[in-house]
Structure formats: structure tokens, C-alpha cells
């Protein structure tokens, strides 16, 4: 078992030093399973089996003058009476509620910090389910992740009080972070996101960030980091962007989660930018395991007809052929991180990835890395990076003598990346002449 786990750490070596976090994860998994056996709760069910939980999401309409965050609380009687399973803050200007929940029946309660004291409190409830609970069932889940919930109209004048023990800090996390050097993107958070999604979510409060205010007239460039990574990994590439033309966006996500669910969420982000925000067009850029998340999202996003919003896809050193050490760890490790199952060679996730059409229908540029005298970039084998079903779908393929992380900080690779970006963005540039 120890050998198998250490092999996975070698896979992670280009991204983090995760042994201590894994041992903590292993210990927590054992404690949670014991606790669930002694007294099951929906919260513990979600933490033990994240792959069997789903994203409840729906719109809210706010009546009245209020610019602060809202709170949605999901409550169930599945295992014990009135258990609070999720407390998620809703940040303006996006008024969609979301909660990650296992199957079950849920009542939803909405709160606003009406007295401005920095806390959501029981006396500040402004809406809730009334006629019937929201029934989350696997067979009604869209795209493997999202369960579409009802719309709620929240009236600030209809303030009420609940007996739920709600006491949540009203902290507003803006989507704008001024610098990739911010402590908000420290590598430590990438490691936490792999093993402890709850702590990670408490830190980020949302999934998508930018360095500036949204501009629909610029091409959105979405960067998707790899396992145990953060948006800071892309700093050198971003510094080369023409910011008058491109606007960088960063998906900042707990990378230990199930990859299909993470891809489904990113597909929904693309849809919102396209249909709701009316962003002009986008290019997706991914590194390492982020390439699996991104391609899964693009496969899903492009289903059901041709989509014109995403103009191109660029990936760096992505393990399209899977990681053999992850497969061995799944077979023998004492505790398995969800993403290991999906990145393992021969996984059902990878087989589904190959059957998608995005890499063929969206202009795709594949970057791969190698170290002189080695058949890998020091982390991912060339055989995996250049998996034939994906490689042959690429419009262009570029190789660089750089290691797994170093390829993102390699000057020749950046020059070629910027050329590829301009090539993919050319239709918009021509249209503006």
C-alpha cells in the first residue's frame, strides 16, 4: 500500500509535496466512516462519497435595494431532523443559488445581512421553500452534476425569523483578485483543495476569478490549473498576454474531486458567460490534469449542436492517456482521492473523454513536455501526453524540452502559446477590421 501511494506522490511531484496532506486525508476518511456508522448524517454522506452528490442550482430574483451577499441554507430530515447540510453564500452580481448535496429531500432558506453587522442570523430570513421540498434524485440530474432547482423570488420587505441555528459570517469575496502573487493563490491552497474541499471552499467561496472587471468586448481566456495547482501556475503565460485584447479568467477548484463533475461545472460556467453575460468569445487553456477537466467540459458544452463561443482549446502536458500509478493506488491505497479514479489508466472517465467530439470540432493546440533522455516530462509520460485519439484530433502539436511545471515558465513555449492564441482569436480580430 505504501509503495502505491508513493507512486501517486511521484505523479504529483511536479505540482506539490502532498504526503502530509494525504496522511491527514486518510485519517479523516477513517474517522468519518466510523462516525457515519455510529450516527449517519447527510453531511458525512457527502464527504465520504462526493461522487454521489450533486450540485443543486437555480436562480433567485431579489426585490428591493440590497447590494450585499445572500445566504442559502439546505436542510433535510434524511438521517436526523432538520439537519443543516449546506450553507452557501451567494455573491452579487450573479444571483444563482448553489449547494452540493447527496440525494434526498431538501428545504431551502435564504438570508440577507439586513442589519449590516457582518452576520447572517435567524431573524434575517427573506425566503424559503413553501409548498414542497426540493427532491434531488440521480435520474433527474443533468450532465452528471447539476440538478436544476426552482426559481425563488426574495422580497426584502418580507423579513421573517426561523428557529434554525443559523450563524454564518457575511464575508463578501469579490471575483477580482488584483495579482496572481496574492496569498489567496498560494500553493498551499492547491494542496488543501485536493484533500479537503470544505476548507478550500471556505477560502474561495466561488470558482471563477479574474484580475479585472468583466469586459464583454475582450476575448475571455479561461485558465484551468492541474492537480493540487492554483491559478498562480499560469503567471508567466498571463504576463505575456495583450491585456487590451484578452481578459484572463481562472477556474480555481478543489482538484481532488470527481473530474466529470468538475468538468460539468466548468461547462456551466462557459454557458453562463456565453448566454447570460454575453461575453464575446473564449479560448480555454489548461495544464496537466486540468486538461482532462477542460476537455470533459468542452465535450459537454458542445453537445446538442454547434457552439460558436469557444474559439479554441490549448493544453499543456495533460495526461490524456491516464496515469498508471494512480490506477495502482486506486487498487491498493488505504484511502482514495476521487480524482485518482478518473485519471487512472483505463478509467471509465477517460473512455468517455475519448468518445467526445470537442477536440475534433474546436480548434485544438496540444503542448507537451519532455526532458532530454527521458520519455516523460518528469511527471507524465509522453505516451500519456500524446494519447493518439486525442493527439490526432489536434490541429497543431508542439514539444518542448521542459519538465511538467517548467513548460509553463519556458520562454519558447510561451512565444508559441501567444502565437497559437492569436491564431485562434483571428476570426474576432478580422471581424473588427
Short mmCIF file of C-alpha atoms in Angstrom, two decimals:
data_model
loop_
_atom_site.label_atom_id
_atom_site.label_comp_id
_atom_site.label_asym_id
_atom_site.label_seq_id
_atom_site.Cartn_x
_atom_site.Cartn_y
_atom_site.Cartn_z
CA UNK A 1 0.00 0.00 0.00
CA UNK A 2 2.74 2.44 0.93
CA UNK A 3 4.53 1.85 -2.36
CA UNK A 4 1.36 2.50 -4.37
CA UNK A 5 0.64 5.74 -2.56
CA UNK A 6 4.23 6.93 -3.01
CA UNK A 7 3.88 6.29 -6.76
CA UNK A 8 0.96 8.68 -6.82
CA UNK A 9 3.07 11.22 -4.95
CA UNK A 10 5.62 10.92 -7.76
CA UNK A 11 2.79 11.75 -10.16
CA UNK A 12 2.05 14.78 -8.01
CA UNK A 13 5.68 15.77 -7.61
CA UNK A 14 5.50 18.38 -10.35
CA UNK A 15 2.62 20.09 -8.55
CA UNK A 16 3.02 19.67 -4.80
CA UNK A 17 4.57 17.82 -1.87
CA UNK A 18 1.39 16.20 -0.64
CA UNK A 19 2.42 13.35 1.66
CA UNK A 20 1.43 15.17 4.86
CA UNK A 21 -1.91 16.24 3.41
CA UNK A 22 -2.62 12.69 2.25
CA UNK A 23 -1.95 11.26 5.70
CA UNK A 24 -4.36 13.80 7.15
CA UNK A 25 -6.91 12.92 4.49
CA UNK A 26 -6.53 9.20 5.24
CA UNK A 27 -7.05 9.80 8.95
CA UNK A 28 -10.13 11.97 8.34
CA UNK A 29 -11.62 9.38 5.99
CA UNK A 30 -11.33 6.69 8.67
CA UNK A 31 -12.83 9.00 11.29
CA UNK A 32 -15.72 9.99 9.01
CA UNK A 33 -16.57 6.40 8.12
CA UNK A 34 -16.56 5.40 11.80
CA UNK A 35 -18.67 8.42 12.70
CA UNK A 36 -21.14 7.71 9.87
CA UNK A 37 -21.54 4.11 11.04
CA UNK A 38 -22.27 5.30 14.57
CA UNK A 39 -24.63 8.12 13.55
CA UNK A 40 -25.20 8.79 9.84
CA UNK A 41 -25.74 12.33 8.60
CA UNK A 42 -26.15 13.82 5.13
CA UNK A 43 -23.02 15.94 5.64
CA UNK A 44 -20.92 12.86 6.34
CA UNK A 45 -22.50 11.03 3.40
CA UNK A 46 -21.43 13.86 1.09
CA UNK A 47 -17.88 13.92 2.46
CA UNK A 48 -17.39 10.15 2.26
CA UNK A 49 -18.95 9.78 -1.20
CA UNK A 50 -18.54 13.09 -3.08
CA UNK A 51 -19.03 11.25 -6.38
CA UNK A 52 -22.63 10.52 -5.33
CA UNK A 53 -23.51 14.15 -4.57
CA UNK A 54 -24.89 16.74 -6.98
CA UNK A 55 -24.94 20.48 -7.49
CA UNK A 56 -28.38 21.91 -6.75
CA UNK A 57 -28.59 25.17 -8.68
CA UNK A 58 -31.29 27.67 -9.53
CA UNK A 59 -31.96 31.40 -9.97
CA UNK A 60 -33.04 33.92 -7.37
CA UNK A 61 -34.81 37.20 -8.08
CA UNK A 62 -34.24 39.90 -5.48
CA UNK A 63 -36.92 42.51 -4.79
CA UNK A 64 -35.68 45.60 -3.01
CA UNK A 65 -32.44 47.54 -2.63
CA UNK A 66 -29.56 45.38 -1.35
CA UNK A 67 -26.01 45.02 -2.71
CA UNK A 68 -24.54 42.56 -0.25
CA UNK A 69 -24.19 38.77 -0.33
CA UNK A 70 -27.04 36.37 0.38
CA UNK A 71 -27.01 33.01 2.12
CA UNK A 72 -28.77 29.81 1.10
CA UNK A 73 -29.18 27.04 3.66
CA UNK A 74 -30.17 23.48 2.67
CA UNK A 75 -31.96 21.38 5.33
CA UNK A 76 -33.04 17.73 5.27
CA UNK A 77 -34.65 15.13 7.53
CA UNK A 78 -32.92 12.24 5.75
CA UNK A 79 -31.00 10.95 8.75
CA UNK A 80 -31.94 13.30 11.55
CA UNK A 81 -34.49 16.05 11.99
CA UNK A 82 -33.69 19.45 10.41
CA UNK A 83 -30.07 18.77 9.64
CA UNK A 84 -28.31 21.73 8.01
CA UNK A 85 -26.32 20.13 5.20
CA UNK A 86 -25.04 23.16 3.33
CA UNK A 87 -24.62 26.91 3.91
CA UNK A 88 -23.50 28.68 0.75
CA UNK A 89 -23.02 32.40 0.21
CA UNK A 90 -24.42 33.94 -2.99
CA UNK A 91 -22.25 36.77 -4.29
CA UNK A 92 -23.69 39.54 -6.48
CA UNK A 93 -23.92 40.25 -9.35
CA UNK A 94 -24.56 36.54 -10.04
CA UNK A 95 -27.82 35.55 -8.36
CA UNK A 96 -27.83 31.78 -8.61
CA UNK A 97 -28.03 29.65 -5.50
CA UNK A 98 -25.89 26.51 -5.40
CA UNK A 99 -25.39 23.73 -2.89
CA UNK A 100 -23.52 20.43 -3.25
CA UNK A 101 -25.80 17.73 -1.83
CA UNK A 102 -26.40 13.95 -1.80
CA UNK A 103 -29.74 12.54 -2.93
CA UNK A 104 -32.62 13.49 -0.67
CA UNK A 105 -35.43 15.96 0.03
CA UNK A 106 -34.36 19.48 0.97
CA UNK A 107 -35.92 22.66 2.23
CA UNK A 108 -34.08 25.84 1.26
CA UNK A 109 -33.88 29.01 3.35
CA UNK A 110 -32.49 32.36 2.17
CA UNK A 111 -30.98 35.12 4.31
CA UNK A 112 -29.63 38.66 3.88
CA UNK A 113 -27.43 40.62 6.27
CA UNK A 114 -30.19 43.20 6.76
CA UNK A 115 -28.74 44.84 9.87
CA UNK A 116 -25.25 45.07 8.35
CA UNK A 117 -23.50 43.51 11.36
CA UNK A 118 -21.46 41.10 9.22
CA UNK A 119 -23.51 38.00 10.08
CA UNK A 120 -26.48 36.12 8.65
CA UNK A 121 -28.89 35.43 11.51
CA UNK A 122 -32.21 33.55 12.04
CA UNK A 123 -34.18 36.83 12.14
CA UNK A 124 -32.92 37.80 8.66
CA UNK A 125 -34.68 35.14 6.58
CA UNK A 126 -36.15 36.57 3.36
CA UNK A 127 -37.44 33.44 1.63
CA UNK A 128 -37.80 29.66 1.75
CA UNK A 129 -39.41 26.65 0.15
CA UNK A 130 -43.11 26.62 0.92
CA UNK A 131 -45.30 24.03 -0.81
CA UNK A 132 -42.88 21.11 -1.06
CA UNK A 133 -39.19 20.29 -0.57
CA UNK A 134 -36.73 20.06 -3.46
CA UNK A 135 -36.33 16.36 -4.29
CA UNK A 136 -32.83 15.58 -5.61
CA UNK A 137 -32.80 12.28 -7.49
CA UNK A 138 -29.96 10.81 -9.54
CA UNK A 139 -32.17 10.05 -12.53
CA UNK A 140 -33.14 13.72 -12.78
CA UNK A 141 -29.59 15.06 -12.62
CA UNK A 142 -28.41 16.88 -15.72
CA UNK A 143 -24.90 16.35 -17.13
CA UNK A 144 -23.85 14.08 -14.26
CA UNK A 145 -23.63 17.00 -11.85
CA UNK A 146 -26.39 19.61 -11.92
CA UNK A 147 -29.87 19.26 -10.50
CA UNK A 148 -31.94 22.22 -11.67
CA UNK A 149 -33.83 23.69 -8.74
CA UNK A 150 -36.81 26.04 -8.72
CA UNK A 151 -36.58 29.81 -9.02
CA UNK A 152 -37.05 31.86 -5.84
CA UNK A 153 -38.27 35.44 -5.59
CA UNK A 154 -36.83 37.01 -2.44
CA UNK A 155 -38.57 40.08 -1.06
CA UNK A 156 -36.51 42.12 1.39
CA UNK A 157 -39.70 43.55 2.87
CA UNK A 158 -40.98 40.11 3.87
CA UNK A 159 -38.45 39.51 6.59
CA UNK A 160 -39.13 36.51 8.81
CA UNK A 161 -37.45 34.50 11.55
CA UNK A 162 -36.58 30.81 11.66
CA UNK A 163 -35.69 28.51 14.52
CA UNK A 164 -32.75 27.12 12.54
CA UNK A 165 -29.43 27.78 14.34
CA UNK A 166 -28.01 29.94 11.56
CA UNK A 167 -24.91 31.95 12.41
CA UNK A 168 -22.77 32.50 9.29
CA UNK A 169 -20.32 35.31 8.69
CA UNK A 170 -21.33 37.61 5.83
CA UNK A 171 -17.99 37.81 4.07
CA UNK A 172 -18.00 39.16 0.54
CA UNK A 173 -15.43 37.51 -1.74
CA UNK A 174 -15.07 39.54 -4.90
CA UNK A 175 -14.33 37.75 -8.17
CA UNK A 176 -11.49 40.21 -8.80
CA UNK A 177 -8.09 39.38 -7.29
CA UNK A 178 -5.57 42.04 -8.27
CA UNK A 179 -2.50 39.82 -8.58
CA UNK A 180 -1.61 36.16 -9.05
CA UNK A 181 1.01 36.78 -6.35
CA UNK A 182 -1.79 37.29 -3.83
CA UNK A 183 -1.72 34.95 -0.84
CA UNK A 184 -5.19 33.91 -1.99
CA UNK A 185 -3.48 31.79 -4.68
CA UNK A 186 -0.68 30.37 -2.51
CA UNK A 187 0.29 26.77 -3.48
CA UNK A 188 -0.76 25.57 -0.04
CA UNK A 189 -4.38 26.15 -1.04
CA UNK A 190 -3.94 23.94 -4.09
CA UNK A 191 -2.88 21.08 -1.84
CA UNK A 192 -5.76 21.72 0.54
CA UNK A 193 -8.14 21.70 -2.42
CA UNK A 194 -7.00 18.20 -3.31
CA UNK A 195 -7.69 16.69 0.10
CA UNK A 196 -10.11 18.99 1.93
CA UNK A 197 -12.76 20.54 -0.32
CA UNK A 198 -14.71 22.02 2.60
CA UNK A 199 -11.76 24.08 3.87
CA UNK A 200 -10.93 25.07 0.30
CA UNK A 201 -14.50 26.31 -0.36
CA UNK A 202 -14.46 28.30 2.86
CA UNK A 203 -11.36 30.06 1.49
CA UNK A 204 -12.51 30.70 -2.09
CA UNK A 205 -16.34 30.96 -1.79
CA UNK A 206 -16.58 30.84 -5.58
CA UNK A 207 -14.94 29.05 -8.53
CA UNK A 208 -14.10 31.72 -11.12
CA UNK A 209 -11.79 34.71 -10.67
CA UNK A 210 -10.31 37.48 -12.77
CA UNK A 211 -7.67 40.18 -12.45
CA UNK A 212 -10.01 42.93 -13.63
CA UNK A 213 -13.65 43.85 -14.08
CA UNK A 214 -15.56 41.81 -16.66
CA UNK A 215 -15.26 43.22 -20.18
CA UNK A 216 -17.52 41.53 -22.77
CA UNK A 217 -15.58 43.10 -25.63
CA UNK A 218 -12.38 41.19 -24.86
CA UNK A 219 -11.71 37.56 -25.65
CA UNK A 220 -12.04 35.62 -22.39
CA UNK A 221 -9.13 33.25 -21.80
CA UNK A 222 -10.06 30.62 -19.21
CA UNK A 223 -7.09 29.02 -17.42
CA UNK A 224 -7.69 25.64 -15.73
CA UNK A 225 -4.94 24.52 -13.33
CA UNK A 226 -3.87 20.95 -12.67
CA UNK A 227 -3.99 18.66 -9.67
CA UNK A 228 -3.05 20.47 -6.43
CA UNK A 229 -2.45 23.61 -8.50
CA UNK A 230 -3.66 27.20 -8.32
CA UNK A 231 -4.08 29.99 -10.89
CA UNK A 232 -0.61 31.25 -9.95
CA UNK A 233 0.81 28.40 -12.04
CA UNK A 234 -0.08 30.44 -15.14
CA UNK A 235 1.62 33.67 -14.05
CA UNK A 236 4.34 33.63 -16.73
CA UNK A 237 1.86 32.91 -19.53
CA UNK A 238 -0.53 35.63 -18.32
CA UNK A 239 2.27 38.21 -18.15
CA UNK A 240 2.69 37.78 -21.90
CA UNK A 241 -0.96 38.44 -22.78
CA UNK A 242 -2.07 41.54 -24.66
CA UNK A 243 -4.48 42.69 -21.97
CA UNK A 244 -6.13 45.19 -24.32
CA UNK A 245 -7.35 42.21 -26.31
CA UNK A 246 -7.51 39.28 -23.88
CA UNK A 247 -9.06 39.03 -20.43
CA UNK A 248 -7.72 36.16 -18.28
CA UNK A 249 -10.15 34.17 -16.12
CA UNK A 250 -9.14 31.44 -13.71
CA UNK A 251 -11.02 28.36 -12.62
CA UNK A 252 -9.95 27.79 -9.01
CA UNK A 253 -11.33 24.46 -7.92
CA UNK A 254 -10.76 21.59 -5.44
CA UNK A 255 -8.77 19.29 -7.69
CA UNK A 256 -9.34 16.14 -5.65
CA UNK A 257 -12.98 15.98 -6.75
CA UNK A 258 -14.55 13.74 -9.42
CA UNK A 259 -13.37 15.04 -12.79
CA UNK A 260 -16.66 14.63 -14.61
CA UNK A 261 -18.44 16.73 -12.02
CA UNK A 262 -15.72 19.38 -12.17
CA UNK A 263 -15.98 19.36 -15.97
CA UNK A 264 -19.76 19.70 -15.80
CA UNK A 265 -19.41 22.72 -13.57
CA UNK A 266 -16.93 24.35 -15.95
CA UNK A 267 -19.30 23.64 -18.85
CA UNK A 268 -21.98 25.54 -16.94
CA UNK A 269 -19.54 28.44 -16.43
CA UNK A 270 -18.98 28.62 -20.18
CA UNK A 271 -22.72 28.57 -20.79
CA UNK A 272 -23.30 31.43 -18.33
CA UNK A 273 -20.56 33.56 -19.90
CA UNK A 274 -21.96 32.85 -23.35
CA UNK A 275 -25.70 33.16 -22.80
CA UNK A 276 -26.15 35.25 -19.65
CA UNK A 277 -23.10 37.54 -19.62
CA UNK A 278 -22.91 37.83 -23.42
CA UNK A 279 -19.14 37.53 -23.39
CA UNK A 280 -17.88 37.87 -26.96
CA UNK A 281 -15.83 34.69 -27.32
CA UNK A 282 -13.47 32.47 -25.34
CA UNK A 283 -10.34 30.32 -25.52
CA UNK A 284 -9.69 27.61 -22.92
CA UNK A 285 -6.13 26.93 -21.65
CA UNK A 286 -5.36 24.03 -19.33
CA UNK A 287 -2.37 22.42 -17.63
CA UNK A 288 -1.85 18.82 -16.54
CA UNK A 289 -4.99 17.21 -15.10
CA UNK A 290 -6.78 20.49 -15.83
CA UNK A 291 -6.73 19.34 -19.46
CA UNK A 292 -8.96 16.40 -18.54
CA UNK A 293 -11.36 18.71 -16.71
CA UNK A 294 -11.36 21.21 -19.58
CA UNK A 295 -11.85 18.65 -22.36
CA UNK A 296 -14.64 16.98 -20.41
CA UNK A 297 -16.30 20.39 -20.04
CA UNK A 298 -15.90 21.17 -23.75
CA UNK A 299 -17.35 17.77 -24.71
CA UNK A 300 -20.39 18.52 -22.60
CA UNK A 301 -20.69 22.15 -23.60
CA UNK A 302 -20.65 21.32 -27.32
CA UNK A 303 -23.32 18.64 -27.12
CA UNK A 304 -26.59 19.21 -28.92
CA UNK A 305 -25.35 21.39 -31.74
CA UNK A 306 -22.54 23.64 -32.87
CA UNK A 307 -21.33 26.25 -30.40
CA UNK A 308 -19.50 29.36 -31.58
CA UNK A 309 -18.48 30.91 -28.26
CA UNK A 310 -15.37 28.80 -27.59
CA UNK A 311 -12.92 29.53 -30.41
CA UNK A 312 -10.10 27.28 -29.30
CA UNK A 313 -8.55 24.97 -26.74
CA UNK A 314 -4.87 24.78 -25.69
CA UNK A 315 -3.49 22.20 -23.26
CA UNK A 316 -0.06 21.74 -21.65
CA UNK A 317 1.33 18.35 -20.54
CA UNK A 318 -2.06 16.75 -19.92
CA UNK A 319 -2.28 13.03 -19.05
CA UNK A 320 -4.84 12.12 -21.72
CA UNK A 321 -3.70 8.50 -21.59
CA UNK A 322 -4.06 8.35 -17.82
CA UNK A 323 -1.57 7.69 -15.03
CA UNK A 324 -0.63 4.10 -14.23
CA UNK A 325 0.48 4.90 -10.67
CA UNK A 326 -2.98 6.32 -9.98
CA UNK A 327 -4.55 3.05 -11.14
CA UNK A 328 -2.32 1.07 -8.78
CA UNK A 329 -3.11 3.42 -5.92
CA UNK A 330 -6.86 3.01 -6.52
CA UNK A 331 -6.38 -0.73 -6.22
CA UNK A 332 -4.32 -0.70 -3.04
CA UNK A 333 -4.24 2.69 -1.25
CA UNK A 334 -5.99 2.78 2.14
CA UNK A 335 -7.92 5.93 1.16
CA UNK A 336 -8.58 7.02 -2.41
CA UNK A 337 -8.93 10.62 -3.60
CA UNK A 338 -11.80 10.84 -6.09
CA UNK A 339 -9.71 12.28 -8.95
CA UNK A 340 -7.34 9.30 -8.79
CA UNK A 341 -10.12 7.01 -10.05
CA UNK A 342 -10.71 9.21 -13.07
CA UNK A 343 -7.08 9.87 -14.01
CA UNK A 344 -6.17 6.18 -13.65
CA UNK A 345 -5.29 4.44 -16.92
CA UNK A 346 -8.29 2.70 -18.45
CA UNK A 347 -10.83 4.56 -16.31
CA UNK A 348 -14.43 4.92 -17.49
CA UNK A 349 -13.96 8.71 -17.30
CA UNK A 350 -11.13 8.58 -19.84
CA UNK A 351 -13.08 6.29 -22.17
CA UNK A 352 -15.96 8.77 -22.10
CA UNK A 353 -13.50 11.60 -22.73
CA UNK A 354 -12.26 9.90 -25.92
CA UNK A 355 -15.80 9.48 -27.25
CA UNK A 356 -16.47 13.24 -27.10
CA UNK A 357 -16.22 15.44 -30.17
CA UNK A 358 -14.81 18.71 -28.77
CA UNK A 359 -11.15 18.05 -29.63
CA UNK A 360 -12.17 17.47 -33.26
CA UNK A 361 -14.71 20.27 -33.58
CA UNK A 362 -12.98 23.02 -31.58
CA UNK A 363 -9.53 24.13 -32.87
CA UNK A 364 -7.14 22.37 -30.51
CA UNK A 365 -3.42 23.04 -29.93
CA UNK A 366 -1.56 20.43 -27.86
CA UNK A 367 1.65 21.35 -25.99
CA UNK A 368 3.74 18.55 -24.49
CA UNK A 369 6.95 18.49 -22.50
CA UNK A 370 9.91 16.13 -22.29
CA UNK A 371 13.23 16.08 -20.52
CA UNK A 372 16.31 15.21 -22.57
CA UNK A 373 16.97 11.49 -22.38
CA UNK A 374 13.59 10.77 -20.81
CA UNK A 375 10.28 9.55 -22.22
CA UNK A 376 8.35 11.89 -19.97
CA UNK A 377 8.29 15.45 -18.65
CA UNK A 378 9.46 14.11 -15.32
CA UNK A 379 5.88 13.53 -14.20
CA UNK A 380 3.66 12.49 -17.12
CA UNK A 381 4.87 10.02 -19.74
CA UNK A 382 5.00 11.02 -23.40
CA UNK A 383 2.72 8.08 -24.14
CA UNK A 384 0.06 9.60 -21.91
CA UNK A 385 0.55 13.20 -23.07
CA UNK A 386 0.38 12.11 -26.71
CA UNK A 387 -2.53 9.66 -26.41
CA UNK A 388 -3.31 9.02 -30.06
CA UNK A 389 -7.08 9.52 -30.05
CA UNK A 390 -6.58 12.99 -28.59
CA UNK A 391 -3.32 13.87 -30.37
CA UNK A 392 -4.73 13.06 -33.82
CA UNK A 393 -7.64 15.41 -33.17
CA UNK A 394 -5.27 18.33 -32.52
CA UNK A 395 -4.80 21.00 -35.15
CA UNK A 396 -1.16 21.52 -34.06
CA UNK A 397 1.19 19.73 -31.64
CA UNK A 398 4.26 21.37 -30.05
CA UNK A 399 7.01 19.74 -27.98
CA UNK A 400 9.44 21.45 -25.58
CA UNK A 401 12.44 20.29 -23.58
CA UNK A 402 10.92 21.26 -20.23
CA UNK A 403 9.59 19.46 -17.17
CA UNK A 404 5.98 19.23 -16.09
CA UNK A 405 5.73 22.61 -14.38
CA UNK A 406 8.64 24.22 -16.19
CA UNK A 407 6.78 24.14 -19.51
CA UNK A 408 4.55 26.93 -18.16
CA UNK A 409 7.65 29.04 -17.47
CA UNK A 410 9.53 28.21 -20.65
CA UNK A 411 10.21 31.17 -22.96
CA UNK A 412 9.95 29.29 -26.30
CA UNK A 413 6.74 27.62 -25.09
CA UNK A 414 5.26 30.99 -24.13
CA UNK A 415 6.13 32.52 -27.50
CA UNK A 416 4.45 29.64 -29.30
CA UNK A 417 1.49 29.84 -26.91
CA UNK A 418 0.95 33.52 -27.69
CA UNK A 419 1.15 32.76 -31.42
CA UNK A 420 -1.41 30.00 -31.01
CA UNK A 421 -3.67 32.33 -29.03
CA UNK A 422 -3.53 34.97 -31.77
CA UNK A 423 -4.22 32.31 -34.39
CA UNK A 424 -7.31 31.08 -32.54
CA UNK A 425 -8.50 34.63 -31.91
CA UNK A 426 -8.02 35.65 -35.55
CA UNK A 427 -11.72 35.40 -36.54
CA UNK A 428 -12.63 38.06 -33.95
CA UNK A 429 -9.69 40.24 -34.96
CA UNK A 430 -10.70 40.05 -38.64
CA UNK A 431 -14.33 40.83 -37.80
CA UNK A 432 -13.28 44.04 -36.04
CA UNK A 433 -11.40 45.45 -39.03
#
